[in-house]
Amino acid sequence: MTAADQAENFDEFQSTAIYADDQALTVQVDGFEGPLDLLLTLARNQKVDIAKISILKLADQYLEFIESAKKLNLELAADYLVMAAWLAYLKSRLVLPQEKGSDGEPSADEMATRLRWRLQRLDAMRAASTRLMGRERLDRDVFGRGDPEPVNVIKLRTYKDTMYDLLTAYATDRARRLGGQAYRPQMAPVLAIEEARERLERMLGKIADWSALTGLLPFEWTGGARRRSAVASTLLACLEMARDGKVELQQMAPFAEIFVRDGQRAADMTTPSPISGAPTPGA
Amino acid sequence: MSSVAKMIETIETEMDAESPEANPEHLRMVEALLFAASEPLDLKALSTSLPEGADAPGLIKALQAAYESRGVNLCCVAGKYQFRTASDLAFLLRKEQPEQKRLSKAAIETLSIIAYHQPVTRAEIEDIRGVAMSKGTIDILMEIGWIKIRGRKRTPGRPVTYGTTDGFLVQFGLESVAHLPGLDELKAAGFLEAIPPSGFDVPNPSDALGPDEDPYDPNEPEMATGSVNLDEA
Amino acid sequence: MSSVAKMIETIETEMDAESPEANPEHLRMVEALLFAASEPLDLKALSTSLPEGADAPGLIKALQAAYESRGVNLCCVAGKYQFRTASDLAFLLRKEQPEQKRLSKAAIETLSIIAYHQPVTRAEIEDIRGVAMSKGTIDILMEIGWIKIRGRKRTPGRPVTYGTTDGFLVQFGLESVAHLPGLDELKAAGFLEAIPPSGFDVPNPSDALGPDEDPYDPNEPEMATGSVNLDEA
């Protein structure tokens, strides 16, 4: 139950506590849903058609009712008091001779008619409500199929893939796989100078005194165009290293074999040239 | 001839009368479809499952007639069709409703007023009942799924208007709000007329938007929502 | 007299024959009870709900006869009774929902390789694609019905060979696999670069058994099946 419901029920409780202790007017302890509800109950007690009810008498009853509640020191919700004030005003106008209605204000009779009409309407709506709630309700009075048979949804799967998709997949997949190799930097048949120099530096100290340059070529670079490249690069590397004093070189004649030896070792001792009568190294 | 046979003969006669050409195979199909479904089905849903050219309205009529005096009836609720146990057999099947479902008197009255007066604003409901409404009343009815916010009145403050749902019609076994019990009497007596009675527009309970009603847009900007709160306060 | 009427007459006759005194009110009750029940009911359960002295077995028999040729039948399952849709109308409770899909990248690549390189084994597909294949890929293509196991390779382990089906030809609008475009056509159509990577060859696919391929016999003895598993693993 929500707080609002409780509040509403509390209102009911308050109005329920109102008893009429005179005129044999007994109000059922049902609780009232506001002043209009109380008025309707009072009107019913007049046992006349609400359409023909005496509003004057009704106002009296209501006001008496409120008075008795006050005597019992019952706290009344504000709207009951507002209704009481309004009814007192209406009563005073009803008993006074009718003055001509000035600037649109409804006459006392019109006000009484309006109140009567509202009571009738509330009464009619209550009756309609009872009829509505009296209907056979689903799952209380009437029942649907207790064990319904659900509809099986079968998915009819179709594929949007076309010939285009198939060929694209084939061509791109295979091109990617094979093309991966094609784009790998090709091993150019050239021995880089840096590579040759690195190699030579590693070999220094291990090579024989005055080794032939062509004997120092990498084993896999000993044929064809690869050999030419290896010779050129190794020679250039040797020249660089000779400049730095790391090796010494000898060549007896143009295009003749070039000999290499460790520059460090040359400084330590004097080894005879592999070729007698060779010019002094470093010349 | 037994009374059952007599009963069946009556059905037979009625079926022949109502739709002389009701295809028996199509009848079986509609019967199966409606029996199997857990929810009411409308003519459109039935038609999509039936062979082309099947006369769904005619078949429904024939079935309704055939089941009229049976333990199970074919009812029209919220414009859809559903087999339900006959209401006079409620005593046999009635199940106690869980207590929590019991609505307060205020909630029942509010539901009825919304049903008969829709579209109706909170202020109008309060005018009829002569009492301020606690916020919980509307909430409960919304939660059960019997009422909904259906629009806004084109009056100052643009108060939201309430109406009943299809779920309400299904629950109370009503074909449409036009079939509310006693609606015609209330209308004839002028009790469904606008509030105050001196007004000239006559709102009938209707699912269609009223002449001074805008459709409800839950994504309306803040300002408009503010006016709802004013209305609800 | 319509056939429905005739049908009803038959029921009537049967009902008279089976249980001349079937109480029509009791019949309605059994009908409603069975309809509303969430599970099949046995005679005992029915009897406790029916008025004293009601002949439950007789009523059931009468109802079964009455519903025999209807869209809904009263069935007996394990000694309990239940209304069920007539079996010949089961198709009404099936809804076919079209759904458009696309193959995954791996699946379409695999399919294209199978199409071009058939007959091809799983290991060969993996070799061509350069990646291991998930078991699901072949399964999906088999399920759609675009590929089939067409034979076994005469190599150790006798791996199964895959090929495409007629369904594949229909989907891709091919008259035969021999009509798949060759290398030059792929180039001309822009699927391949003008200079394809070295080693790119496009085979001429064929439905005919390969030179080292045996036809597939799904009933081969266990041992052979074992080798399939090795292949698939």
XYZ file of C-alpha atoms in Angstrom:
749
model
C 0.000 0.000 0.000
C 1.416 3.345 -0.948
C 1.727 6.276 1.378
C -0.881 8.102 -0.670
C -3.317 5.252 -0.173
C -2.714 5.343 3.512
C -3.346 9.043 3.539
C -6.593 8.493 1.679
C -7.623 5.804 4.092
C -6.772 8.078 6.970
C -9.198 10.630 5.559
C -11.781 7.911 5.394
C -11.118 7.030 8.966
C -11.666 10.605 10.072
C -14.945 10.981 8.284
C -16.012 7.552 9.413
C -15.721 8.752 12.955
C -18.526 11.238 12.413
C -21.756 10.030 13.887
C -25.088 11.689 13.783
C -26.505 11.230 17.246
C -29.844 12.867 16.655
C -32.722 12.725 14.174
C -32.257 8.981 13.958
C -29.728 9.625 11.260
C -27.268 6.818 11.275
C -24.413 6.924 8.935
C -22.904 3.636 7.942
C -19.352 3.223 9.037
C -18.172 2.808 5.470
C -16.085 5.897 5.430
C -16.649 8.772 3.099
C -14.823 9.656 -0.044
C -14.998 13.384 0.618
C -17.817 15.864 1.318
C -19.756 15.034 -1.859
C -19.822 11.405 -0.804
C -21.104 12.425 2.637
C -23.771 14.603 1.006
C -24.820 11.718 -1.224
C -25.151 9.434 1.771
C -27.220 12.036 3.560
C -29.353 12.534 0.457
C -29.989 8.801 0.226
C -31.189 8.886 3.796
C -33.909 11.316 2.773
C -35.304 8.375 0.826
C -36.415 10.574 -2.048
C -35.290 10.628 -5.636
C -32.100 12.630 -5.631
C -33.462 14.656 -8.522
C -36.202 15.926 -6.222
C -34.186 16.243 -3.063
C -34.516 19.300 -0.900
C -31.161 21.005 -0.952
C -32.200 23.134 2.006
C -32.871 20.067 4.099
C -29.677 18.463 2.862
C -27.633 21.540 3.783
C -29.148 21.491 7.272
C -28.291 17.852 7.726
C -24.763 18.380 6.538
C -24.212 21.356 8.809
C -25.663 19.497 11.792
C -23.390 16.651 10.998
C -20.337 18.899 10.967
C -21.451 20.494 14.220
C -21.766 17.157 15.956
C -18.347 16.197 14.670
C -16.940 19.410 16.094
C -18.572 18.647 19.420
C -16.798 15.317 19.425
C -13.581 17.252 18.815
C -12.972 15.349 15.628
C -10.552 16.971 13.295
C -12.228 17.465 9.965
C -10.449 17.565 6.651
C -10.445 21.058 5.206
C -12.680 20.244 2.240
C -15.513 19.179 4.597
C -15.330 22.609 6.192
C -15.190 24.351 2.807
C -18.339 22.461 1.803
C -19.974 23.427 5.097
C -19.231 27.098 4.472
C -20.523 26.893 0.939
C -23.715 25.129 2.036
C -24.286 27.731 4.767
C -23.977 30.428 2.126
C -26.311 28.581 -0.245
C -28.831 28.042 2.542
C -28.819 31.732 3.423
C -29.451 32.627 -0.211
C -32.178 30.007 -0.607
C -34.158 31.265 2.391
C -33.835 34.897 1.345
C -36.156 36.250 -1.317
C -34.596 35.722 -4.759
C -32.800 38.782 -5.952
C -32.238 39.237 -9.651
C -28.988 37.550 -10.537
C -26.420 40.235 -11.124
C -23.538 40.009 -13.585
C -23.493 36.326 -14.308
C -23.437 35.022 -10.741
C -25.647 31.958 -10.648
C -28.864 32.258 -8.718
C -29.342 30.215 -5.562
C -31.693 27.904 -7.444
C -29.101 27.354 -10.124
C -26.532 26.569 -7.462
C -28.910 24.111 -5.834
C -29.671 22.513 -9.186
C -25.992 22.209 -9.892
C -25.380 20.502 -6.549
C -28.321 18.179 -7.105
C -26.950 17.360 -10.542
C -23.492 16.618 -9.172
C -24.976 14.281 -6.580
C -27.001 12.540 -9.275
C -23.951 12.209 -11.431
C -21.842 10.783 -8.620
C -24.665 8.377 -7.839
C -24.917 7.334 -11.484
C -21.178 6.863 -11.786
C -21.197 4.741 -8.642
C -23.894 2.563 -10.164
C -21.973 2.275 -13.416
C -18.853 1.386 -11.467
C -20.704 -1.389 -9.683
C -21.950 -2.737 -12.983
C -18.503 -2.561 -14.493
C -16.852 -4.313 -11.591
C -19.641 -6.877 -11.598
C -18.687 -8.038 -15.063
C -17.143 -11.411 -15.521
C -13.474 -10.792 -15.346
C -10.818 -12.698 -17.190
C -8.880 -15.145 -15.036
C -11.344 -14.657 -12.191
C -14.701 -15.676 -13.651
C -13.930 -16.607 -17.210
C -10.787 -18.214 -18.476
C -8.836 -18.425 -21.654
C -7.102 -21.534 -22.855
C -5.146 -22.815 -19.893
C -2.469 -24.418 -21.977
C -2.140 -22.404 -25.155
C -0.137 -23.831 -28.002
C 2.431 -21.285 -29.011
C 3.219 -20.515 -32.604
C 6.583 -21.882 -33.640
C 8.530 -19.306 -35.506
C 10.674 -20.918 -38.146
C 13.367 -18.691 -39.513
C 13.645 -18.964 -43.255
C 17.237 -17.985 -43.664
C 18.363 -16.682 -47.000
C 21.810 -15.433 -47.841
C 22.554 -12.179 -49.522
C 25.970 -13.294 -50.687
C 26.372 -12.884 -54.429
C 28.835 -13.929 -57.070
C 30.533 -10.605 -56.499
C 31.084 -11.445 -52.825
C 32.374 -14.877 -53.721
C 34.889 -13.628 -56.277
C 35.991 -10.731 -54.093
C 36.589 -13.128 -51.243
C 38.534 -15.502 -53.449
C 40.672 -12.870 -55.132
C 41.439 -10.779 -52.072
C 42.019 -13.705 -49.759
C 44.439 -15.388 -52.110
C 46.125 -12.157 -53.172
C 46.666 -11.295 -49.533
C 48.167 -14.674 -48.774
C 50.419 -14.843 -51.826
C 50.923 -11.126 -52.073
C 52.318 -11.149 -48.567
C 55.427 -12.755 -49.983
C 55.568 -10.578 -53.078
C 55.819 -7.426 -51.065
C 58.527 -8.691 -48.740
C 61.675 -6.635 -49.547
C 63.443 -8.645 -52.191
C 66.941 -9.785 -51.337
C 68.761 -7.603 -53.840
C 71.941 -9.313 -55.185
C 74.005 -6.670 -53.476
C 76.146 -7.094 -50.391
C 75.793 -3.920 -48.372
C 79.099 -2.222 -47.475
C 78.010 -2.061 -43.835
C 77.391 -5.777 -43.902
C 80.788 -6.450 -45.448
C 82.537 -4.235 -42.911
C 80.718 -5.816 -39.973
C 81.774 -9.179 -41.289
C 85.373 -8.154 -41.691
C 85.508 -6.665 -38.209
C 84.321 -9.941 -36.797
C 86.912 -11.839 -38.804
C 89.862 -9.669 -37.760
C 92.224 -11.569 -35.530
C 90.974 -14.824 -36.949
C 92.185 -14.460 -40.499
C 95.628 -15.444 -41.612
C 98.263 -12.750 -42.083
C 97.861 -11.310 -45.521
C 94.693 -13.093 -46.597
C 93.467 -12.794 -50.111
C 90.401 -10.543 -50.233
C 88.516 -12.902 -52.486
C 89.003 -15.619 -49.878
C 87.185 -13.519 -47.333
C 83.920 -13.330 -49.267
C 80.860 -14.864 -47.655
C 80.484 -18.406 -48.815
C 77.047 -17.836 -50.350
C 78.303 -14.850 -52.348
C 80.876 -16.634 -54.404
C 79.148 -16.887 -57.749
C 78.016 -14.603 -60.575
C 76.652 -11.161 -59.987
C 76.559 -11.789 -56.271
C 80.339 -12.346 -56.252
C 80.979 -9.070 -58.038
C 78.888 -7.214 -55.516
C 80.550 -8.995 -52.616
C 84.048 -8.206 -53.943
C 83.216 -4.537 -54.442
C 81.581 -4.136 -51.058
C 84.305 -6.012 -49.231
C 86.976 -3.922 -50.959
C 85.216 -0.702 -50.010
C 84.844 -1.964 -46.457
C 88.578 -2.784 -46.427
C 89.455 0.681 -47.675
C 87.341 2.251 -44.936
C 88.984 0.064 -42.330
C 92.451 0.784 -43.745
C 91.682 4.493 -43.385
C 90.861 3.859 -39.722
C 94.079 1.862 -39.367
C 92.304 -1.355 -38.655
C 93.687 -3.290 -41.608
C 96.522 -3.052 -44.050
C 96.153 -3.804 -47.729
C 98.506 -4.879 -50.483
C 98.124 -5.207 -54.231
C 100.934 -6.140 -56.519
C 99.460 -4.857 -59.749
C 96.251 -3.363 -61.102
C 93.425 -5.925 -61.103
C 95.656 -8.325 -59.169
C 94.561 -9.970 -55.968
C 94.359 -7.721 -52.942
C 95.754 -8.940 -49.643
C 94.421 -7.943 -46.250
C 95.917 -8.220 -42.805
C 94.957 -7.080 -39.323
C 96.372 -3.617 -38.738
C 96.795 -4.323 -35.025
C 98.865 -7.384 -35.683
C 100.992 -5.471 -38.200
C 101.883 -2.999 -35.451
C 102.937 -5.791 -33.064
C 105.329 -7.587 -35.325
C 106.798 -7.466 -38.701
C 105.617 -10.336 -40.758
C 107.057 -10.996 -44.124
C 104.925 -10.070 -47.005
C 103.299 -13.012 -48.692
C 104.882 -11.742 -51.824
C 108.588 -11.166 -51.720
C 109.680 -7.723 -52.714
C 106.278 -6.275 -52.048
C 106.081 -2.605 -51.322
C 105.790 -1.653 -47.700
C 102.283 -1.899 -46.487
C 100.389 1.269 -46.289
C 102.102 2.638 -49.366
C -33.204 -37.149 -29.976
C -31.236 -36.106 -26.890
C -31.099 -32.497 -25.759
C -27.453 -32.378 -26.807
C -28.437 -33.405 -30.268
C -31.122 -30.760 -30.213
C -28.583 -28.200 -29.104
C -26.290 -29.223 -31.909
C -29.098 -29.082 -34.380
C -29.766 -25.525 -33.315
C -26.100 -24.657 -33.888
C -26.246 -26.340 -37.246
C -29.291 -24.372 -38.255
C -27.743 -21.151 -37.054
C -24.490 -21.847 -38.849
C -26.332 -22.545 -42.045
C -28.334 -19.385 -41.609
C -25.464 -17.099 -40.659
C -23.064 -18.071 -43.382
C -24.440 -20.575 -45.809
C -21.064 -21.016 -47.443
C -18.819 -21.169 -44.338
C -16.059 -23.436 -45.549
C -15.787 -26.305 -43.043
C -12.020 -26.550 -43.498
C -11.647 -22.821 -42.913
C -13.864 -23.139 -39.849
C -11.555 -25.798 -38.469
C -8.592 -23.533 -39.080
C -10.098 -20.530 -37.310
C -11.130 -22.822 -34.482
C -7.586 -24.179 -34.186
C -5.981 -20.747 -34.396
C -8.213 -19.239 -31.747
C -7.942 -22.272 -29.470
C -4.164 -22.299 -29.674
C -3.570 -18.592 -29.094
C -2.822 -17.261 -25.653
C -3.927 -13.753 -26.644
C -7.002 -12.508 -28.468
C -6.533 -12.450 -32.252
C -7.933 -9.855 -34.613
C -9.327 -10.486 -38.063
C -6.100 -9.388 -39.676
C -4.017 -11.879 -37.709
C -6.497 -14.620 -38.565
C -6.592 -13.705 -42.233
C -2.825 -13.937 -42.606
C -2.974 -17.550 -41.421
C -5.993 -18.529 -43.488
C -5.954 -19.525 -47.152
C -6.493 -16.721 -49.578
C -10.116 -15.741 -50.004
C -11.246 -17.133 -46.661
C -14.077 -15.080 -45.191
C -12.692 -14.385 -41.717
C -15.650 -12.288 -40.463
C -18.118 -14.882 -41.711
C -16.149 -17.718 -40.134
C -16.002 -15.865 -36.818
C -19.757 -15.371 -36.909
C -20.329 -19.035 -37.652
C -18.022 -20.084 -34.830
C -19.564 -17.621 -32.401
C -22.957 -19.074 -33.172
C -21.689 -22.654 -32.922
C -20.131 -22.024 -29.516
C -22.868 -19.789 -28.163
C -24.397 -22.363 -25.852
C -21.249 -24.327 -25.153
C -18.916 -24.511 -22.195
C -16.520 -22.328 -24.102
C -17.650 -19.206 -25.970
C -16.034 -17.145 -28.657
C -15.878 -13.588 -27.296
C -14.981 -10.292 -28.893
C -12.677 -8.269 -26.669
C -10.927 -5.041 -27.622
C -11.905 -5.709 -31.229
C -10.200 -9.121 -31.136
C -11.488 -12.657 -30.719
C -10.779 -15.129 -27.973
C -12.290 -18.351 -26.697
C -13.261 -18.039 -23.064
C -15.081 -20.303 -20.676
C -18.791 -19.546 -20.469
C -19.481 -16.975 -17.782
C -22.205 -19.082 -16.161
C -19.578 -21.712 -15.386
C -17.548 -19.267 -13.321
C -18.611 -21.117 -10.177
C -16.833 -24.184 -11.475
C -13.581 -22.469 -12.286
C -13.407 -19.364 -10.140
C -10.049 -18.781 -8.625
C -9.482 -16.539 -5.661
C -7.742 -13.380 -6.713
C -4.663 -12.593 -4.702
C -5.451 -9.914 -2.104
C -3.007 -7.408 -3.529
C -5.164 -7.129 -6.624
C -8.045 -5.756 -4.581
C -8.472 -2.167 -5.560
C -9.472 0.559 -3.147
C -12.907 2.111 -3.513
C -11.207 5.280 -4.750
C -9.298 3.346 -7.408
C -12.419 1.527 -8.613
C -14.377 4.773 -8.889
C -11.500 6.494 -10.629
C -11.208 3.621 -13.119
C -14.923 3.788 -13.880
C -14.866 7.549 -14.333
C -11.884 7.259 -16.665
C -13.628 4.499 -18.620
C -16.921 6.352 -19.089
C -15.583 9.885 -19.396
C -12.420 9.358 -21.398
C -10.577 11.470 -22.355
C -10.642 12.922 -18.877
C -8.233 14.997 -16.817
C -7.372 14.582 -13.198
C -9.253 17.772 -12.346
C -12.397 16.422 -14.028
C -12.161 13.135 -12.102
C -11.832 15.132 -8.899
C -14.840 17.254 -9.833
C -16.998 14.161 -10.308
C -15.870 12.495 -7.098
C -15.849 15.760 -5.165
C -12.547 14.929 -3.560
C -8.885 15.426 -4.282
C -7.231 12.335 -5.625
C -4.208 10.827 -4.012
C -1.388 10.372 -6.468
C -1.251 6.644 -5.779
C -4.668 6.009 -7.301
C -3.619 6.825 -10.848
C -0.296 5.087 -10.361
C -1.928 1.823 -9.340
C -4.281 1.814 -12.321
C -1.405 2.611 -14.657
C 0.682 -0.151 -13.123
C -2.051 -2.747 -13.591
C -2.163 -1.568 -17.171
C -5.809 -0.609 -17.301
C -5.362 3.102 -17.919
C -2.930 5.176 -19.898
C -2.112 8.785 -20.534
C -3.643 9.413 -23.921
C -3.153 13.097 -24.617
C -3.244 16.628 -23.359
C -6.178 18.952 -23.147
C -5.819 22.164 -25.104
C -6.661 24.216 -22.020
C -4.420 26.339 -19.778
C -1.731 24.177 -18.204
C -2.280 21.551 -20.921
C -3.290 18.859 -18.401
C -2.808 15.239 -19.465
C -5.890 13.208 -20.294
C -6.434 9.630 -19.226
C -8.141 6.759 -21.024
C -8.460 3.004 -20.740
C -6.242 0.445 -22.467
C -6.901 -2.690 -24.505
C -5.810 -4.593 -21.414
C -8.790 -3.090 -19.593
C -11.161 -4.215 -22.341
C -9.667 -7.717 -22.314
C -9.915 -7.973 -18.541
C -13.548 -6.862 -18.455
C -14.542 -8.721 -21.611
C -15.546 -5.619 -23.540
C -15.510 -5.362 -27.299
C -14.790 -1.637 -27.103
C -15.405 1.292 -24.769
C -18.670 1.874 -26.616
C -19.854 -1.407 -25.030
C -19.414 -0.239 -21.422
C -22.436 -1.309 -19.403
C -25.036 1.451 -18.945
C -23.159 3.834 -21.196
C -26.267 4.820 -23.135
C -28.277 5.552 -19.991
C -25.490 7.727 -18.604
C -25.237 9.539 -21.882
C -28.987 10.045 -22.149
C -29.095 11.461 -18.609
C -26.366 13.928 -19.567
C -23.972 12.655 -16.924
C -21.182 12.189 -19.418
C -21.491 15.761 -20.596
C -18.682 18.172 -20.172
C -17.793 19.606 -16.823
C -19.298 22.018 -15.840
C -22.703 21.042 -17.281
C -23.138 24.479 -18.798
C -20.365 23.570 -21.240
C -21.271 22.756 -24.817
C -18.807 20.096 -25.807
C -20.053 16.583 -25.197
C -17.187 14.172 -24.685
C -18.129 10.595 -25.356
C -15.781 7.952 -24.143
C -13.733 7.362 -27.178
C -10.309 6.133 -28.090
C -10.081 8.840 -30.703
C -8.472 12.096 -29.676
C -10.986 14.644 -28.448
C -11.478 17.947 -30.264
C -9.496 19.784 -27.592
C -6.978 17.030 -26.975
C -3.434 16.691 -28.251
C -1.727 13.326 -28.473
C 0.566 12.606 -25.568
C 4.245 12.817 -26.309
C 6.372 11.424 -23.482
C 9.377 13.252 -24.921
C 7.875 16.685 -24.669
C 10.273 19.357 -23.423
C 10.680 19.994 -19.710
C 8.336 22.952 -19.609
C 5.376 20.924 -20.703
C 6.239 18.209 -18.202
C 6.214 20.919 -15.580
C 2.600 21.595 -16.355
C 1.815 17.901 -15.856
C 3.232 18.125 -12.399
C 1.131 21.170 -11.674
C -1.872 19.195 -12.806
C -0.930 16.190 -10.723
C -0.064 18.210 -7.607
C -27.259 -29.812 -45.742
C -23.730 -28.379 -45.536
C -20.785 -30.606 -44.774
C -20.443 -28.899 -41.395
C -24.003 -29.838 -40.669
C -23.278 -33.354 -41.794
C -20.234 -33.433 -39.601
C -22.304 -32.270 -36.669
C -24.925 -34.834 -37.435
C -22.290 -37.512 -37.295
C -21.176 -36.229 -33.898
C -24.757 -36.175 -32.777
C -25.327 -39.743 -33.861
C -22.125 -40.878 -32.219
C -22.937 -39.029 -29.064
C -26.352 -40.607 -28.928
C -24.803 -43.996 -29.485
C -21.957 -43.625 -27.023
C -23.806 -42.110 -24.116
C -27.474 -41.727 -24.679
C -27.879 -39.830 -21.437
C -24.870 -37.459 -21.707
C -26.043 -34.506 -19.684
C -25.583 -31.365 -21.831
C -24.814 -29.235 -18.781
C -22.184 -31.699 -17.661
C -20.756 -31.712 -21.161
C -20.374 -27.935 -21.016
C -18.626 -28.242 -17.674
C -16.118 -30.815 -18.898
C -15.520 -28.699 -21.967
C -14.795 -25.595 -19.864
C -12.671 -27.478 -17.331
C -10.497 -29.049 -19.997
C -10.217 -25.791 -21.903
C -9.121 -23.751 -18.897
C -6.798 -26.347 -17.398
C -3.124 -25.580 -17.678
C -2.274 -29.275 -17.839
C -4.019 -32.477 -18.893
C -6.717 -33.629 -16.468
C -7.524 -37.205 -15.546
C -10.976 -38.585 -14.890
C -10.504 -38.272 -11.158
C -9.654 -34.571 -11.357
C -12.654 -34.004 -13.609
C -14.968 -35.962 -11.340
C -14.076 -33.881 -8.283
C -15.099 -30.717 -10.154
C -18.289 -32.160 -11.641
C -21.603 -32.447 -9.841
C -22.204 -35.692 -7.998
C -23.239 -38.542 -10.227
C -21.776 -37.067 -13.410
C -20.503 -39.774 -15.729
C -16.994 -38.471 -16.438
C -15.887 -41.323 -18.736
C -19.111 -41.045 -20.729
C -18.783 -37.270 -21.005
C -15.196 -37.571 -22.168
C -16.225 -40.104 -24.796
C -19.000 -37.853 -26.008
C -16.688 -34.845 -26.194
C -13.971 -36.812 -27.946
C -16.483 -37.848 -30.564
C -17.845 -34.313 -30.884
C -14.405 -32.850 -31.435
C -13.073 -35.678 -33.571
C -13.297 -33.872 -36.888
C -12.842 -30.358 -35.543
C -9.935 -27.959 -35.557
C -9.270 -28.956 -31.973
C -9.359 -32.542 -30.725
C -9.718 -33.962 -27.270
C -6.626 -36.080 -26.850
C -5.748 -38.635 -24.235
C -2.146 -38.527 -23.070
C -1.020 -40.962 -20.386
C -4.553 -41.389 -19.115
C -5.160 -37.635 -18.969
C -7.265 -35.498 -21.254
C -6.365 -32.333 -23.049
C -7.571 -30.238 -25.975
C -4.944 -30.100 -28.707
C -4.869 -28.600 -32.174
C -5.797 -31.198 -34.778
C -2.554 -32.661 -36.053
C -3.358 -31.898 -39.685
C -3.586 -28.187 -38.765
C -0.207 -28.062 -37.043
C 1.067 -26.053 -39.983
C -1.109 -23.155 -38.814
C 0.996 -22.892 -35.695
C 4.173 -22.562 -37.639
C 5.167 -19.145 -38.710
C 7.874 -18.820 -41.248
C 9.943 -15.756 -40.790
C 12.312 -14.776 -43.576
C 15.708 -13.675 -42.407
C 18.463 -12.367 -44.639
C 22.020 -13.048 -43.657
C 25.537 -12.764 -44.941
C 28.282 -15.319 -44.591
C 31.173 -14.488 -42.317
C 34.416 -13.470 -43.987
C 36.019 -16.800 -43.123
C 33.008 -18.709 -44.475
C 32.839 -16.959 -47.829
C 36.595 -17.259 -48.275
C 36.441 -20.951 -47.491
C 33.484 -21.360 -49.835
C 35.325 -19.611 -52.643
C 38.368 -21.834 -52.158
C 36.222 -24.956 -52.129
C 34.509 -23.738 -55.293
C 37.722 -23.062 -57.184
C 39.914 -25.809 -55.786
C 37.462 -28.657 -55.527
C 38.058 -31.437 -54.785
C 39.890 -30.021 -51.801
C 40.650 -31.314 -48.328
C 40.485 -29.392 -45.133
C 44.273 -29.339 -44.886
C 44.508 -27.934 -48.404
C 41.989 -25.201 -47.617
C 43.988 -24.272 -44.565
C 47.163 -24.259 -46.599
C 45.652 -21.971 -49.211
C 44.110 -19.615 -46.663
C 47.188 -19.742 -44.465
C 45.099 -20.061 -41.316
C 43.623 -22.943 -39.381
C 39.906 -23.327 -39.941
C 37.367 -23.452 -37.169
C 35.145 -26.495 -37.385
C 32.111 -24.225 -37.516
C 33.006 -22.800 -40.921
C 32.622 -26.101 -42.779
C 29.552 -26.958 -40.680
C 27.813 -23.711 -41.628
C 28.475 -24.198 -45.318
C 27.294 -27.810 -45.111
C 24.158 -26.749 -43.230
C 23.282 -24.108 -45.792
C 23.775 -26.832 -48.357
C 26.343 -25.142 -50.526
C 29.135 -27.648 -49.985
C 29.260 -31.397 -49.623
C 31.734 -34.119 -48.929
C 32.376 -35.496 -52.380
C 35.145 -38.051 -51.930
C 38.316 -39.080 -50.213
C 41.840 -38.346 -51.254
C 44.026 -41.354 -51.949
C 46.647 -40.083 -49.525
C 47.574 -41.211 -46.012
C 44.644 -40.783 -43.684
C 42.318 -40.706 -46.689
C 40.999 -37.201 -45.863
C 37.555 -36.306 -47.190
C 37.361 -33.897 -50.068
C 34.853 -31.071 -50.284
C 33.060 -29.712 -53.300
C 30.148 -27.426 -54.042
C 26.532 -28.469 -54.528
C 23.758 -27.636 -56.955
C 22.405 -25.305 -54.280
C 25.640 -23.368 -54.543
C 25.214 -23.029 -58.300
C 21.646 -21.784 -57.811
C 22.613 -19.215 -55.164
C 25.441 -17.782 -57.250
C 23.716 -18.092 -60.584
C 26.202 -20.483 -62.110
C 25.434 -23.118 -64.659
C 28.341 -25.269 -63.529
C 31.507 -24.820 -61.502
C 33.429 -24.816 -64.776
C 31.817 -21.430 -65.408
C 33.620 -19.782 -62.505
C 35.722 -16.987 -63.980
C 39.379 -17.800 -64.571
C 42.475 -15.740 -63.833
C 42.192 -13.487 -66.870
C 38.507 -12.886 -66.293
C 39.135 -12.036 -62.651
C 41.780 -9.563 -63.762
C 39.570 -8.082 -66.447
C 36.720 -7.681 -63.987
C 38.977 -5.861 -61.579
C 39.002 -8.491 -58.856
C 42.736 -8.882 -59.201
C 45.548 -6.453 -59.850
C 46.897 -6.422 -63.374
C 49.985 -8.238 -62.160
C 48.826 -10.792 -59.630
C 51.314 -11.873 -57.014
C 53.611 -14.606 -58.162
C 52.294 -18.042 -57.430
C 48.726 -16.968 -58.040
C 47.067 -19.567 -60.144
C 43.370 -20.044 -60.606
C 42.485 -23.680 -61.041
C 39.779 -24.908 -63.338
C 37.268 -26.410 -60.974
C 35.389 -29.511 -61.978
C 32.656 -31.713 -60.657
C 34.437 -34.802 -61.934
C 36.364 -36.998 -59.537
C 39.974 -35.957 -59.251
C 42.727 -38.341 -60.306
C 43.612 -39.151 -56.715
C 40.064 -39.039 -55.373
C 37.720 -41.860 -54.410
C 33.987 -41.305 -54.344
C 32.599 -40.701 -50.870
C 30.711 -43.527 -49.271
C 28.965 -42.408 -46.120
C 28.639 -46.052 -45.057
C 32.344 -46.729 -45.029
C 33.529 -48.894 -42.137
C 34.541 -47.400 -38.812
C 38.219 -47.239 -39.605
C 37.707 -44.864 -42.439
C 35.479 -42.692 -40.274
C 38.316 -42.638 -37.797
C 40.511 -41.114 -40.377
C 37.917 -38.431 -41.008
C 38.190 -37.455 -37.394
C 41.917 -37.279 -37.669
C 41.489 -35.022 -40.628
C 38.978 -32.841 -38.856
C 40.940 -32.600 -35.650
